[in-house]
Amino acid sequence: MGWHDANDGTLFLGLNIEQGRVRDIPDGPQWKTGLRALVDKFNFDLTMTPSQSIIIRGIKPEQKEEVEAFLASHQIPLIEQIDPLVRLGKFCGAKQKCRDARSARRACMF
């Protein structure tokens, strides 16, 4: 997560999406609107990761400050602004069908 060199003259930015849900939160981050506007404006490629985060690829180094300002205008936090425990939270949509979820539920029962 955060800013990294892509080794091709561009940068990529990893963003943590709380619980992996891309949505606009009232009085909070405007993920859906902000990411759509970001792609429309800059034409970056986005990659959703298995850890429920998003990587924005193809950022030119001179665009870094502009991208940070754009994200801030949509209240989208950078990794340094997110509590480390919140970053570890994941959403599991499988609920009853997921072996890990069943195991966790049993552990909580005892």
PDB file of C-alpha atoms in Angstrom:
ATOM      1  CA  MET A   1       0.000   0.000   0.000  1.00  0.00           C
ATOM      2  CA  GLY A   2       1.099   3.559  -0.537  1.00  0.00           C
ATOM      3  CA  TRP A   3       3.345   4.967  -3.269  1.00  0.00           C
ATOM      4  CA  HIS A   4       5.807   2.723  -5.123  1.00  0.00           C
ATOM      5  CA  ASP A   5       8.054   2.866  -8.170  1.00  0.00           C
ATOM      6  CA  ALA A   6       6.774   0.592 -10.960  1.00  0.00           C
ATOM      7  CA  ASN A   7      10.283   0.244 -12.485  1.00  0.00           C
ATOM      8  CA  ASP A   8       9.044   1.564 -15.835  1.00  0.00           C
ATOM      9  CA  GLY A   9       9.248   5.292 -15.132  1.00  0.00           C
ATOM     10  CA  THR A  10       5.798   5.407 -13.556  1.00  0.00           C
ATOM     11  CA  LEU A  11       4.444   5.066 -10.036  1.00  0.00           C
ATOM     12  CA  PHE A  12       1.615   3.054  -8.579  1.00  0.00           C
ATOM     13  CA  LEU A  13      -0.478   3.827  -5.528  1.00  0.00           C
ATOM     14  CA  GLY A  14      -2.076   1.205  -3.324  1.00  0.00           C
ATOM     15  CA  LEU A  15      -5.229   2.300  -1.508  1.00  0.00           C
ATOM     16  CA  ASN A  16      -6.807   0.398   1.366  1.00  0.00           C
ATOM     17  CA  ILE A  17     -10.565   0.116   0.984  1.00  0.00           C
ATOM     18  CA  GLU A  18     -12.195  -0.522   4.338  1.00  0.00           C
ATOM     19  CA  GLN A  19     -13.916  -3.920   4.276  1.00  0.00           C
ATOM     20  CA  GLY A  20     -13.305  -4.056   0.501  1.00  0.00           C
ATOM     21  CA  ARG A  21     -16.477  -2.092  -0.253  1.00  0.00           C
ATOM     22  CA  VAL A  22     -16.251   0.532  -2.988  1.00  0.00           C
ATOM     23  CA  ARG A  23     -19.058   2.882  -2.011  1.00  0.00           C
ATOM     24  CA  ASP A  24     -19.714   6.505  -1.178  1.00  0.00           C
ATOM     25  CA  ILE A  25     -19.984   7.001   2.584  1.00  0.00           C
ATOM     26  CA  PRO A  26     -22.093   9.958   3.779  1.00  0.00           C
ATOM     27  CA  ASP A  27     -19.768  12.594   5.301  1.00  0.00           C
ATOM     28  CA  GLY A  28     -16.826  10.275   4.550  1.00  0.00           C
ATOM     29  CA  PRO A  29     -14.763   8.892   1.687  1.00  0.00           C
ATOM     30  CA  GLN A  30     -16.441   9.088  -1.705  1.00  0.00           C
ATOM     31  CA  TRP A  31     -14.852   5.912  -3.075  1.00  0.00           C
ATOM     32  CA  LYS A  32     -17.225   5.135  -5.919  1.00  0.00           C
ATOM     33  CA  THR A  33     -17.546   8.719  -7.160  1.00  0.00           C
ATOM     34  CA  GLY A  34     -13.866   9.522  -6.570  1.00  0.00           C
ATOM     35  CA  LEU A  35     -12.418   6.476  -8.310  1.00  0.00           C
ATOM     36  CA  ARG A  36     -14.764   6.931 -11.274  1.00  0.00           C
ATOM     37  CA  ALA A  37     -13.742  10.591 -11.576  1.00  0.00           C
ATOM     38  CA  LEU A  38     -10.057   9.665 -11.183  1.00  0.00           C
ATOM     39  CA  VAL A  39     -10.232   7.206 -14.091  1.00  0.00           C
ATOM     40  CA  ASP A  40     -12.224   9.668 -16.211  1.00  0.00           C
ATOM     41  CA  LYS A  41      -9.730  12.465 -15.579  1.00  0.00           C
ATOM     42  CA  PHE A  42      -6.391  10.617 -15.702  1.00  0.00           C
ATOM     43  CA  ASN A  43      -7.224   7.364 -17.536  1.00  0.00           C
ATOM     44  CA  PHE A  44      -5.294   5.251 -14.992  1.00  0.00           C
ATOM     45  CA  ASP A  45      -5.600   1.479 -14.763  1.00  0.00           C
ATOM     46  CA  LEU A  46      -7.081   0.116 -11.522  1.00  0.00           C
ATOM     47  CA  THR A  47      -6.446  -3.341 -10.085  1.00  0.00           C
ATOM     48  CA  MET A  48      -8.461  -4.862  -7.244  1.00  0.00           C
ATOM     49  CA  THR A  49      -6.236  -7.017  -5.040  1.00  0.00           C
ATOM     50  CA  PRO A  50      -7.086 -10.205  -3.120  1.00  0.00           C
ATOM     51  CA  SER A  51      -6.573  -8.201   0.079  1.00  0.00           C
ATOM     52  CA  GLN A  52      -9.540  -5.974  -0.878  1.00  0.00           C
ATOM     53  CA  SER A  53      -7.429  -2.985  -1.842  1.00  0.00           C
ATOM     54  CA  ILE A  54      -7.051  -1.058  -5.094  1.00  0.00           C
ATOM     55  CA  ILE A  55      -3.835  -0.317  -6.976  1.00  0.00           C
ATOM     56  CA  ILE A  56      -3.791   2.706  -9.269  1.00  0.00           C
ATOM     57  CA  ARG A  57      -1.191   2.114 -12.002  1.00  0.00           C
ATOM     58  CA  GLY A  58       0.481   4.279 -14.642  1.00  0.00           C
ATOM     59  CA  ILE A  59       0.940   7.453 -12.602  1.00  0.00           C
ATOM     60  CA  LYS A  60       3.653   9.769 -13.892  1.00  0.00           C
ATOM     61  CA  PRO A  61       5.932  11.112 -11.120  1.00  0.00           C
ATOM     62  CA  GLU A  62       4.900  14.695 -11.917  1.00  0.00           C
ATOM     63  CA  GLN A  63       1.233  13.705 -11.328  1.00  0.00           C
ATOM     64  CA  LYS A  64       1.805  12.497  -7.756  1.00  0.00           C
ATOM     65  CA  GLU A  65       0.815  15.731  -5.974  1.00  0.00           C
ATOM     66  CA  GLU A  66      -2.164  16.256  -8.288  1.00  0.00           C
ATOM     67  CA  VAL A  67      -3.411  12.712  -7.606  1.00  0.00           C
ATOM     68  CA  GLU A  68      -3.019  13.172  -3.840  1.00  0.00           C
ATOM     69  CA  ALA A  69      -4.966  16.454  -3.987  1.00  0.00           C
ATOM     70  CA  PHE A  70      -7.651  14.811  -6.131  1.00  0.00           C
ATOM     71  CA  LEU A  71      -8.044  11.941  -3.660  1.00  0.00           C
ATOM     72  CA  ALA A  72      -8.165  14.377  -0.741  1.00  0.00           C
ATOM     73  CA  SER A  73     -10.940  16.326  -2.468  1.00  0.00           C
ATOM     74  CA  HIS A  74     -12.995  13.104  -2.376  1.00  0.00           C
ATOM     75  CA  GLN A  75     -11.910  12.353   1.224  1.00  0.00           C
ATOM     76  CA  ILE A  76     -10.124   9.187   0.088  1.00  0.00           C
ATOM     77  CA  PRO A  77      -7.376   8.491   2.646  1.00  0.00           C
ATOM     78  CA  LEU A  78      -3.811   7.498   1.881  1.00  0.00           C
ATOM     79  CA  ILE A  79      -2.376   4.531   3.757  1.00  0.00           C
ATOM     80  CA  GLU A  80      -0.640   6.749   6.331  1.00  0.00           C
ATOM     81  CA  GLN A  81      -4.029   8.160   7.361  1.00  0.00           C
ATOM     82  CA  ILE A  82      -5.627   4.795   8.160  1.00  0.00           C
ATOM     83  CA  ASP A  83      -5.443   3.051  11.524  1.00  0.00           C
ATOM     84  CA  PRO A  84      -3.345  -0.149  11.202  1.00  0.00           C
ATOM     85  CA  LEU A  85      -6.117  -2.268  12.770  1.00  0.00           C
ATOM     86  CA  VAL A  86      -8.684  -0.957  10.293  1.00  0.00           C
ATOM     87  CA  ARG A  87      -6.348  -1.890   7.430  1.00  0.00           C
ATOM     88  CA  LEU A  88      -6.388  -5.522   8.561  1.00  0.00           C
ATOM     89  CA  GLY A  89     -10.201  -5.779   8.511  1.00  0.00           C
ATOM     90  CA  LYS A  90     -11.589  -7.857   5.646  1.00  0.00           C
ATOM     91  CA  PHE A  91     -15.110  -8.561   4.439  1.00  0.00           C
ATOM     92  CA  CYS A  92     -16.164 -12.138   3.850  1.00  0.00           C
ATOM     93  CA  GLY A  93     -19.270 -12.435   1.715  1.00  0.00           C
ATOM     94  CA  ALA A  94     -19.437 -16.223   2.005  1.00  0.00           C
ATOM     95  CA  LYS A  95     -20.723 -16.218   5.594  1.00  0.00           C
ATOM     96  CA  GLN A  96     -22.177 -19.696   6.270  1.00  0.00           C
ATOM     97  CA  LYS A  97     -20.532 -21.351   3.263  1.00  0.00           C
ATOM     98  CA  CYS A  98     -16.961 -20.375   4.077  1.00  0.00           C
ATOM     99  CA  ARG A  99     -14.895 -22.894   6.016  1.00  0.00           C
ATOM    100  CA  ASP A 100     -12.868 -20.105   7.660  1.00  0.00           C
ATOM    101  CA  ALA A 101     -16.029 -18.285   8.744  1.00  0.00           C
ATOM    102  CA  ARG A 102     -17.477 -21.502  10.235  1.00  0.00           C
ATOM    103  CA  SER A 103     -14.212 -22.155  12.098  1.00  0.00           C
ATOM    104  CA  ALA A 104     -14.140 -18.607  13.454  1.00  0.00           C
ATOM    105  CA  ARG A 105     -17.780 -18.892  14.549  1.00  0.00           C
ATOM    106  CA  ARG A 106     -17.063 -22.156  16.390  1.00  0.00           C
ATOM    107  CA  ALA A 107     -14.047 -20.601  18.098  1.00  0.00           C
ATOM    108  CA  CYS A 108     -16.207 -17.723  19.347  1.00  0.00           C
ATOM    109  CA  MET A 109     -18.805 -20.148  20.722  1.00  0.00           C
ATOM    110  CA  PHE A 110     -16.355 -21.875  23.084  1.00  0.00           C
TER     111      PHE A 110
END
